[in-house]
Short mmCIF file of C-alpha atoms in Angstrom, two decimals:
data_model
loop_
_atom_site.label_atom_id
_atom_site.label_comp_id
_atom_site.label_asym_id
_atom_site.label_seq_id
_atom_site.Cartn_x
_atom_site.Cartn_y
_atom_site.Cartn_z
CA MET A 1 -198.68 -41.24 26.63
CA ALA A 2 -201.58 -41.68 24.19
CA MET A 3 -200.71 -43.46 20.96
CA SER A 4 -201.16 -41.91 17.53
CA PRO A 5 -204.43 -42.94 15.81
CA ASP A 6 -202.62 -43.41 12.50
CA VAL A 7 -202.82 -46.94 11.17
CA PRO A 8 -200.49 -48.11 8.34
CA SER A 9 -202.12 -48.39 4.95
CA ALA A 10 -202.34 -51.64 3.07
CA ASP A 11 -199.28 -50.80 0.98
CA ASN A 12 -197.24 -49.71 4.02
CA THR A 13 -197.88 -52.68 6.25
CA PRO A 14 -195.50 -53.16 9.24
CA GLU A 15 -193.47 -56.29 8.88
CA ASN A 16 -193.01 -58.85 11.62
CA PRO A 17 -189.20 -59.10 12.07
CA GLY A 18 -187.86 -62.36 10.72
CA SER A 19 -191.16 -63.66 9.38
CA GLY A 20 -192.12 -61.43 6.42
CA SER A 21 -195.02 -58.99 6.15
CA LEU A 22 -198.32 -59.67 7.87
CA SER A 23 -200.06 -59.85 4.53
CA GLU A 24 -197.85 -62.79 3.57
CA THR A 25 -199.29 -64.90 6.38
CA PRO A 26 -203.07 -64.28 6.25
CA ASP A 27 -205.24 -65.58 9.06
CA THR A 28 -207.25 -68.61 7.97
CA THR A 29 -210.10 -70.62 9.38
CA GLY A 30 -208.99 -74.04 10.62
CA GLY A 31 -210.81 -76.90 8.92
CA THR A 32 -213.02 -74.69 6.71
CA GLY A 33 -211.09 -74.64 3.49
CA GLY A 34 -208.53 -72.00 4.45
CA THR A 35 -210.64 -68.92 3.53
CA PRO A 36 -208.70 -65.77 4.50
CA ARG A 37 -210.20 -63.71 7.32
CA ARG A 38 -209.07 -60.28 6.12
CA GLY A 39 -211.06 -58.36 8.75
CA ARG A 40 -209.38 -60.27 11.56
CA VAL A 41 -205.89 -59.65 10.12
CA ARG A 42 -206.56 -55.90 9.80
CA GLY A 43 -207.86 -55.86 13.38
CA ARG A 44 -204.67 -57.51 14.58
CA ARG A 45 -202.57 -54.91 12.79
CA ALA A 46 -204.35 -52.14 14.65
CA ALA A 47 -204.16 -54.02 17.97
CA MET A 48 -200.45 -54.64 17.43
CA MET A 49 -199.88 -50.89 17.57
CA ALA A 50 -202.07 -50.34 20.65
CA VAL A 51 -200.74 -53.03 22.98
CA PRO A 52 -197.46 -51.34 24.03
CA ALA A 53 -199.27 -48.07 24.79
CA THR A 54 -201.77 -49.90 26.97
CA LEU A 55 -199.00 -51.61 28.93
CA ALA A 56 -197.18 -48.33 29.43
CA LEU A 57 -200.29 -46.68 30.82
CA ALA A 58 -200.73 -49.62 33.21
CA GLY A 59 -197.17 -49.24 34.45
CA ILE A 60 -196.15 -52.68 33.20
CA GLY A 61 -192.74 -53.50 31.75
CA VAL A 62 -192.35 -56.29 29.22
CA LEU A 63 -189.25 -58.14 28.11
CA THR A 64 -189.72 -59.01 24.49
CA ALA A 65 -188.11 -58.60 21.13
CA GLN A 66 -187.91 -60.46 17.93
CA GLY A 67 -185.18 -61.08 15.40
CA VAL A 68 -182.23 -60.04 17.57
CA LEU A 69 -180.29 -63.16 16.59
CA GLY A 70 -181.06 -62.71 12.90
CA VAL A 71 -183.03 -65.95 12.54
CA THR A 72 -186.65 -66.86 11.88
CA LEU A 73 -188.26 -68.82 14.71
CA PHE A 74 -191.64 -70.49 14.37
CA ILE A 75 -193.32 -70.77 17.77
CA SER A 76 -194.78 -74.06 18.99
CA GLY A 77 -197.99 -72.34 20.03
CA MET A 78 -197.60 -73.63 23.61
CA PRO A 79 -197.35 -70.74 26.10
CA PHE A 80 -194.96 -70.93 29.05
CA THR A 81 -194.76 -69.05 32.34
CA VAL A 82 -191.73 -67.07 33.52
CA THR A 83 -191.41 -65.54 37.00
CA ALA A 84 -188.63 -63.77 38.88
CA LYS A 85 -188.32 -61.95 42.19
CA SER A 86 -186.84 -59.03 40.29
CA LEU A 87 -185.32 -58.05 36.97
CA ASP A 88 -182.83 -55.28 36.27
CA GLY A 89 -182.15 -54.37 32.66
CA THR A 90 -179.96 -51.93 30.75
CA GLY A 91 -181.12 -50.92 27.28
CA PHE A 92 -184.88 -51.57 27.02
CA GLU A 93 -187.19 -51.53 23.99
CA GLN A 94 -190.82 -52.55 23.43
CA PHE A 95 -193.21 -52.83 20.49
CA GLY A 96 -196.07 -54.98 19.18
CA ALA A 97 -195.71 -57.93 16.79
CA LEU A 98 -197.23 -61.17 15.55
CA ASP A 99 -195.62 -64.57 16.16
CA THR A 100 -196.24 -67.35 13.66
CA MET A 101 -196.52 -71.12 14.12
CA ALA A 102 -195.21 -73.69 11.66
CA ASP A 103 -197.62 -74.68 8.90
CA GLY A 104 -200.03 -77.36 10.09
CA SER A 105 -199.33 -76.82 13.80
CA PRO A 106 -201.94 -78.65 15.93
CA ASN A 107 -201.89 -75.67 18.31
CA ALA A 108 -203.12 -73.18 15.71
CA GLY A 109 -206.82 -73.66 16.46
CA ASP A 110 -208.83 -70.87 14.82
CA THR A 111 -205.99 -68.32 15.08
CA GLY A 112 -204.58 -68.97 11.64
CA GLY A 113 -201.30 -69.88 13.33
CA GLN A 114 -200.61 -66.35 14.58
CA VAL A 115 -200.39 -64.92 18.10
CA LEU A 116 -200.47 -61.20 18.93
CA VAL A 117 -197.56 -60.46 21.29
CA VAL A 118 -195.71 -57.60 22.93
CA THR A 119 -192.12 -57.70 21.77
CA SER A 120 -189.39 -56.10 23.91
CA ALA A 121 -185.63 -56.33 24.12
CA ILE A 122 -183.14 -55.87 26.94
CA LYS A 123 -179.48 -55.44 26.06
CA LYS A 124 -178.23 -56.71 29.43
CA ALA A 125 -180.42 -58.27 32.13
CA THR A 126 -180.05 -59.67 35.65
CA LEU A 127 -182.82 -61.82 37.13
CA ASP A 128 -183.18 -62.90 40.75
CA GLY A 129 -184.90 -66.27 41.31
CA LEU A 130 -185.85 -67.26 37.76
CA CYS A 131 -188.59 -69.86 37.30
CA GLN A 132 -189.88 -71.15 33.96
CA SER A 133 -192.60 -73.76 33.46
CA VAL A 134 -194.59 -75.22 30.58
CA ASP A 135 -197.75 -77.31 30.99
CA LEU A 136 -197.28 -80.56 29.08
CA GLY A 137 -200.75 -81.85 29.93
CA GLY A 138 -200.91 -83.45 33.37
CA THR A 139 -197.37 -82.45 34.33
CA ASN A 140 -195.15 -79.36 34.14
CA LEU A 141 -191.57 -79.07 32.92
CA LEU A 142 -189.98 -76.81 35.52
CA ILE A 143 -186.68 -74.88 35.30
CA LYS A 144 -185.25 -72.87 38.19
CA ALA A 145 -182.00 -70.90 38.49
CA GLY A 146 -180.37 -67.93 40.18
CA ASN A 147 -181.81 -68.45 43.65
CA GLY A 148 -178.48 -68.14 45.47
CA SER A 149 -175.94 -65.34 45.64
CA SER A 150 -175.27 -65.64 41.88
CA LYS A 151 -178.10 -64.35 39.69
CA VAL A 152 -179.20 -65.21 36.17
CA GLN A 153 -177.39 -63.08 33.58
CA ALA A 154 -178.46 -62.54 29.97
CA THR A 155 -177.38 -60.40 27.02
CA ASP A 156 -179.61 -59.47 24.08
CA LEU A 157 -182.54 -61.00 25.98
CA THR A 158 -185.79 -61.12 24.04
CA THR A 159 -189.20 -62.55 24.86
CA ASP A 160 -192.61 -62.42 23.19
CA SER A 161 -195.41 -62.11 25.75
CA THR A 162 -199.18 -62.05 25.86
CA LEU A 163 -199.35 -61.19 29.58
CA LEU A 164 -197.06 -59.55 32.12
CA THR A 165 -197.55 -58.37 35.68
CA GLY A 166 -195.17 -56.72 38.10
CA ASP A 167 -194.08 -53.40 39.60
CA ALA A 168 -192.02 -51.58 36.98
CA SER A 169 -189.89 -48.45 36.88
CA PHE A 170 -187.97 -46.92 33.95
CA ASN A 171 -185.13 -44.42 33.59
CA ASN A 172 -185.17 -41.91 30.71
CA ILE A 173 -188.16 -43.52 29.01
CA GLU A 174 -189.29 -42.42 25.53
CA ILE A 175 -192.89 -43.28 24.59
CA GLY A 176 -194.34 -43.00 21.10
CA ASN A 177 -191.25 -43.79 19.02
CA ASP A 178 -191.53 -45.40 15.61
CA ALA A 179 -190.39 -48.98 16.22
CA SER A 180 -188.01 -48.85 13.27
CA THR A 181 -185.99 -46.08 14.97
CA LEU A 182 -185.27 -47.77 18.34
CA THR A 183 -181.66 -47.60 19.54
CA LYS A 184 -181.43 -48.67 23.20
CA ALA A 185 -181.13 -52.45 22.75
CA GLY A 186 -179.95 -52.75 19.16
CA VAL A 187 -183.27 -54.08 17.83
CA GLN A 188 -185.56 -52.34 15.35
CA GLY A 189 -189.23 -53.19 14.93
CA PRO A 190 -191.66 -52.66 12.02
CA ILE A 191 -191.87 -49.17 10.55
CA GLY A 192 -195.00 -47.27 11.55
CA VAL A 193 -195.55 -49.26 14.76
CA PHE A 194 -195.87 -47.55 18.15
CA SER A 195 -193.03 -48.34 20.55
CA GLN A 196 -191.15 -47.20 23.63
CA GLN A 197 -187.61 -47.45 24.96
CA ALA A 198 -185.65 -46.57 28.11
CA ASP A 199 -182.09 -46.51 29.39
CA THR A 200 -182.93 -48.92 32.24
CA VAL A 201 -185.85 -50.97 33.54
CA HIS A 202 -186.50 -52.53 36.96
CA ILE A 203 -189.38 -54.95 37.62
CA ASP A 204 -190.28 -56.53 40.96
CA ASN A 205 -192.48 -59.66 41.21
CA LEU A 206 -192.19 -60.33 37.49
CA ARG A 207 -194.67 -62.78 35.96
CA GLN A 208 -195.03 -63.39 32.23
CA THR A 209 -196.91 -65.61 29.80
CA ASN A 210 -194.50 -66.05 26.90
CA TYR A 211 -194.43 -67.74 23.51
CA LYS A 212 -190.77 -67.21 22.71
CA THR A 213 -187.48 -66.25 24.37
CA THR A 214 -184.06 -65.72 22.79
CA ALA A 215 -180.74 -64.48 24.15
CA GLY A 216 -177.22 -63.88 22.94
CA THR A 217 -175.87 -65.37 26.18
CA PHE A 218 -177.82 -66.88 29.06
CA THR A 219 -176.02 -67.81 32.31
CA LEU A 220 -178.09 -69.94 34.72
CA PRO A 221 -176.30 -70.53 38.06
CA GLY A 222 -177.81 -73.30 40.18
CA LEU A 223 -179.83 -74.63 37.26
CA LYS A 224 -182.43 -77.27 38.20
CA LEU A 225 -184.70 -78.97 35.66
CA SER A 226 -187.49 -81.24 36.88
CA PHE A 227 -191.09 -82.34 36.35
CA SER A 228 -193.71 -81.05 38.77
CA ASP A 229 -197.45 -81.21 39.43
CA THR A 230 -197.44 -77.43 39.66
CA GLY A 231 -195.85 -74.70 37.55
CA CYS A 232 -194.25 -71.38 38.50
#
């Protein structure tokens, strides 16, 4: 399950799906004249390849993937929490990536407007007891669904995460694939990037910190949106 030590060369840089190559969005120092931090960008490229392997060794499943809808999405830079009692997925893929904020985002800080994420895709997913919350500063926007007999259903579900916990199991898992060759969920990642895929995934007590979610279809029975002093 160990990842290959090979790191892409400067002229074979993995591209972030939907947002151009990493070299086209160099990390800059906020408020200091925009001087590129080339060492930090190269470090992120290496880390991008290591993250999925680390999660696999920890027995953690992640739901993320980028570009499945064929559009470029700039993240707000505000993380949100997603929890579920359980998730069952058919067609699972996972690889590392960088998400990018819009130019001038007040949430960029000293990151240069980029966030290192784990990108995974699930072709078809069922979630029991979905909860999603985002801290708006003093209050939380809270969304709940699928707590009754009807569960949340999603197709082409993708999320970009910086943290995930839960008890995960996989069926027919392949670890160490090149991300550009993935086939289980219909999403391909950057060439030369470490990845994994499986026929099915099951996660109990799912908890994620996400920066982006997309889906082809998303059915939310018993949807409730409210403001709350506490999040998920």
